[in-house]
C-alpha positions as a Markdown table, in Angstrom:
| # | Residue | x | y | z |
|---|---|---|---|---|
| 1 | Unk | 102.2 | 83.8 | 73.8 |
| 2 | Unk | 101.1 | 81.8 | 76.8 |
| 3 | Unk | 102.4 | 78.6 | 75.3 |
| 4 | Unk | 105.9 | 80.1 | 74.7 |
| 5 | Unk | 106.0 | 81.4 | 78.3 |
| 6 | Unk | 104.9 | 78.0 | 79.7 |
| 7 | Unk | 107.6 | 76.2 | 77.7 |
| 8 | Unk | 110.3 | 78.7 | 78.8 |
| 9 | Unk | 109.3 | 78.6 | 82.4 |
| 10 | Unk | 108.6 | 74.9 | 82.5 |
| 11 | Unk | 105.1 | 75.0 | 84.0 |
| 12 | Unk | 101.7 | 73.9 | 82.8 |
| 13 | Unk | 99.9 | 76.2 | 80.3 |
| 14 | Unk | 96.9 | 76.4 | 82.6 |
| 15 | Unk | 99.1 | 77.9 | 85.4 |
| 16 | Unk | 100.5 | 80.5 | 83.0 |
| 17 | Unk | 97.0 | 81.3 | 81.7 |
| 18 | Unk | 95.7 | 81.9 | 85.2 |
| 19 | Unk | 98.6 | 84.2 | 86.0 |
| 20 | Unk | 98.4 | 86.1 | 82.7 |
| 21 | Unk | 94.7 | 86.5 | 82.9 |
| 22 | Unk | 95.1 | 88.1 | 86.3 |
| 23 | Unk | 97.8 | 90.4 | 84.9 |
| 24 | Unk | 95.6 | 91.3 | 81.9 |
| 25 | Unk | 92.7 | 92.0 | 84.3 |
| 26 | Unk | 94.9 | 94.3 | 86.4 |
| 27 | Unk | 96.3 | 96.1 | 83.3 |
| 28 | Unk | 99.9 | 94.9 | 83.6 |
| 29 | Unk | 99.8 | 92.9 | 80.4 |
| 30 | Unk | 98.2 | 93.6 | 77.0 |
| 31 | Unk | 97.3 | 91.0 | 74.5 |
| 32 | Unk | 96.9 | 91.2 | 70.7 |
| 33 | Unk | 96.3 | 88.9 | 67.8 |
| 34 | Unk | 99.2 | 88.1 | 65.5 |
| 35 | Unk | 99.2 | 90.0 | 62.2 |
| 36 | Unk | 99.4 | 88.1 | 58.9 |
| 37 | Unk | 98.6 | 84.5 | 58.0 |
| 38 | Unk | 99.6 | 81.5 | 60.0 |
| 39 | Unk | 101.3 | 78.9 | 57.9 |
| 40 | Unk | 100.5 | 76.2 | 60.4 |
| 41 | Unk | 96.8 | 76.7 | 60.3 |
| 42 | Unk | 94.5 | 76.6 | 63.4 |
| 43 | Unk | 93.8 | 79.5 | 65.7 |
| 44 | Unk | 96.2 | 82.4 | 65.7 |
| 45 | Unk | 98.1 | 82.8 | 69.0 |
| 46 | Unk | 97.4 | 85.8 | 71.2 |
| 47 | Unk | 100.7 | 87.7 | 71.8 |
| 48 | Unk | 101.4 | 89.3 | 75.1 |
| 49 | Unk | 103.2 | 92.5 | 75.9 |
| 50 | Unk | 103.8 | 94.6 | 79.0 |
| 51 | Unk | 101.6 | 97.6 | 79.2 |
| 52 | Unk | 103.9 | 100.7 | 79.0 |
| 53 | Unk | 101.2 | 102.8 | 80.6 |
| 54 | Unk | 100.8 | 100.6 | 83.7 |
| 55 | Unk | 103.2 | 102.8 | 85.7 |
| 56 | Unk | 106.7 | 104.2 | 85.9 |
| 57 | Unk | 109.9 | 104.0 | 88.0 |
| 58 | Unk | 111.8 | 107.0 | 89.0 |
| 59 | Unk | 115.6 | 106.5 | 88.8 |
| 60 | Unk | 117.8 | 109.0 | 90.6 |
| 61 | Unk | 121.6 | 109.2 | 90.7 |
| 62 | Unk | 123.2 | 111.4 | 93.3 |
| 63 | Unk | 126.8 | 112.7 | 92.7 |
| 64 | Unk | 128.7 | 115.6 | 94.3 |
| 65 | Unk | 128.3 | 117.5 | 91.1 |
| 66 | Unk | 124.5 | 117.1 | 91.0 |
| 67 | Unk | 121.8 | 114.7 | 90.3 |
| 68 | Unk | 120.5 | 112.9 | 87.2 |
| 69 | Unk | 117.0 | 111.5 | 87.1 |
| 70 | Unk | 114.9 | 109.5 | 84.7 |
| 71 | Unk | 111.2 | 108.5 | 84.6 |
| 72 | Unk | 111.0 | 105.1 | 82.9 |
| 73 | Unk | 107.8 | 103.5 | 81.9 |
| 74 | Unk | 106.9 | 99.9 | 82.7 |
| 75 | Unk | 108.6 | 98.6 | 79.5 |
| 76 | Unk | 111.9 | 100.5 | 80.2 |
| 77 | Unk | 111.4 | 103.4 | 77.9 |
| 78 | Unk | 112.6 | 106.8 | 79.2 |
| 79 | Unk | 109.6 | 109.2 | 79.3 |
| 80 | Unk | 111.4 | 112.1 | 81.1 |
| 81 | Unk | 115.0 | 113.0 | 81.9 |
| 82 | Unk | 116.2 | 115.7 | 84.2 |
| 83 | Unk | 119.5 | 116.9 | 85.7 |
| 84 | Unk | 120.4 | 119.6 | 88.2 |
| 85 | Unk | 122.7 | 120.7 | 90.9 |
| 86 | Unk | 122.3 | 119.4 | 94.4 |
| 87 | Unk | 120.1 | 121.6 | 96.5 |
| 88 | Unk | 121.6 | 123.9 | 99.2 |
| 89 | Unk | 121.7 | 122.5 | 102.7 |
| 90 | Unk | 122.6 | 119.2 | 104.3 |
| 91 | Unk | 122.4 | 115.8 | 102.7 |
| 92 | Unk | 119.3 | 115.0 | 104.8 |
| 93 | Unk | 117.5 | 117.7 | 102.8 |
| 94 | Unk | 118.7 | 116.7 | 99.3 |
| 95 | Unk | 116.3 | 113.8 | 98.5 |
| 96 | Unk | 113.1 | 115.6 | 99.5 |
| 97 | Unk | 114.1 | 118.8 | 97.6 |
| 98 | Unk | 115.1 | 116.8 | 94.5 |
| 99 | Unk | 111.8 | 114.8 | 94.5 |
| 100 | Unk | 110.0 | 118.2 | 94.8 |
| 101 | Unk | 111.8 | 119.3 | 91.6 |
| 102 | Unk | 110.9 | 116.0 | 89.9 |
| 103 | Unk | 107.2 | 116.1 | 90.8 |
| 104 | Unk | 106.1 | 118.0 | 87.7 |
| 105 | Unk | 108.1 | 115.8 | 85.4 |
| 106 | Unk | 106.6 | 112.7 | 86.8 |
| 107 | Unk | 103.1 | 114.1 | 86.8 |
| 108 | Unk | 103.5 | 115.2 | 83.1 |
| 109 | Unk | 104.0 | 111.5 | 82.1 |
| 110 | Unk | 100.5 | 110.6 | 83.3 |
| 111 | Unk | 102.0 | 107.5 | 84.9 |
| 112 | Unk | 101.7 | 106.3 | 88.5 |
| 113 | Unk | 105.1 | 105.8 | 90.2 |
| 114 | Unk | 105.7 | 102.2 | 91.1 |
| 115 | Unk | 109.1 | 102.7 | 92.8 |
| 116 | Unk | 111.8 | 105.3 | 93.4 |
| 117 | Unk | 115.3 | 103.8 | 92.8 |
| 118 | Unk | 118.4 | 105.7 | 93.9 |
| 119 | Unk | 122.1 | 105.1 | 93.2 |
| 120 | Unk | 124.8 | 107.0 | 95.0 |
| 121 | Unk | 128.5 | 106.6 | 95.9 |
| 122 | Unk | 129.2 | 104.9 | 99.3 |
| 123 | Unk | 128.6 | 101.7 | 101.2 |
| 124 | Unk | 124.9 | 101.0 | 101.2 |
| 125 | Unk | 122.8 | 98.4 | 103.0 |
| 126 | Unk | 120.2 | 98.1 | 100.3 |
| 127 | Unk | 118.0 | 95.7 | 102.4 |
| 128 | Unk | 117.4 | 98.3 | 105.1 |
| 129 | Unk | 117.9 | 101.5 | 103.0 |
| 130 | Unk | 120.8 | 102.6 | 105.1 |
| 131 | Unk | 123.8 | 104.6 | 104.0 |
| 132 | Unk | 126.5 | 103.0 | 106.1 |
| 133 | Unk | 129.1 | 105.3 | 104.8 |
| 134 | Unk | 129.5 | 107.9 | 102.1 |
| 135 | Unk | 132.7 | 109.9 | 102.4 |
| 136 | Unk | 131.7 | 112.1 | 99.4 |
| 137 | Unk | 128.5 | 113.3 | 101.1 |
| 138 | Unk | 130.0 | 113.0 | 104.7 |
| 139 | Unk | 127.2 | 110.7 | 105.8 |
| 140 | Unk | 127.4 | 107.7 | 108.1 |
| 141 | Unk | 124.8 | 105.3 | 109.4 |
| 142 | Unk | 121.9 | 107.3 | 107.9 |
| 143 | Unk | 118.6 | 105.9 | 106.9 |
| 144 | Unk | 117.4 | 107.2 | 103.5 |
| 145 | Unk | 114.4 | 109.5 | 104.1 |
| 146 | Unk | 111.1 | 107.6 | 103.8 |
| 147 | Unk | 109.4 | 110.8 | 102.8 |
| 148 | Unk | 110.9 | 110.4 | 99.3 |
| 149 | Unk | 108.6 | 107.4 | 98.7 |
| 150 | Unk | 105.7 | 108.9 | 100.5 |
| 151 | Unk | 105.5 | 111.8 | 98.1 |
| 152 | Unk | 104.8 | 109.3 | 95.3 |
| 153 | Unk | 103.2 | 106.6 | 97.4 |
| 154 | Unk | 105.9 | 104.2 | 96.2 |
| 155 | Unk | 108.6 | 102.1 | 97.8 |
| 156 | Unk | 112.2 | 103.5 | 97.8 |
| 157 | Unk | 115.2 | 101.4 | 96.9 |
| 158 | Unk | 118.8 | 102.6 | 97.4 |
| 159 | Unk | 122.0 | 101.0 | 96.1 |
| 160 | Unk | 125.6 | 101.7 | 95.7 |
| 161 | Unk | 126.3 | 103.3 | 92.3 |
| 162 | Unk | 128.7 | 100.6 | 91.1 |
| 163 | Unk | 126.1 | 97.9 | 91.9 |
| 164 | Unk | 123.5 | 99.9 | 89.9 |
| 165 | Unk | 125.8 | 99.8 | 87.0 |
| 166 | Unk | 126.4 | 96.1 | 87.4 |
| 167 | Unk | 122.7 | 95.4 | 87.4 |
| 168 | Unk | 122.3 | 97.6 | 84.3 |
| 169 | Unk | 125.0 | 95.6 | 82.5 |
| 170 | Unk | 123.5 | 92.3 | 83.5 |
| 171 | Unk | 120.1 | 93.2 | 82.1 |
| 172 | Unk | 121.1 | 94.9 | 78.9 |
C-alpha cells in the first residue's frame, strides 16, 4: 500500500501518493482492494502491484557456443525463451542477426520492449556500451551496434557476463 511504501522509503505519504498516482495513470502500477475482512476496521487499503503487461526486457547472453535469450515482463516473469547458434559472419553482424531472429518471439508476447540487455565475456565499458576487449570473439575497442536497440526502439545495455551474474545474485 502507499502507507507501507512511505514508511519503508521514509517520505511523506502525499509524496508517495503523487508518484504512485502518476504511475497508475501511465499503466506502470495496478491497484486492487484487499480481499477479506479487515480486523482493524476502517477503510481497506488499496494494494499496489507492478503491471506485468506494461512492457518487457530482452535479455541476451552471447557465448562462443551460441546465444541464449529471454523476454521478461515488467514483473520479471519469463514470457519467451530462445537459444541458437551464432550467425555466420563477423562479430559485428551477430547482434543484428540475432535480434532479427528474436523479433517474432518478442512480438508474440504483445509487450513493448523497454530495454535490450546483453551479457558477454570480455572487458566491457558498460557506461559507453564499448567492448574494450573480448578475446573469445576477437573484438577490441568496438562499440556495440546501436541498431540492436533501434529495431525495438529501446535502449541497449551491455555488461560483462560475470557482472551480470553478480547483479542476478544480488537481486534474487
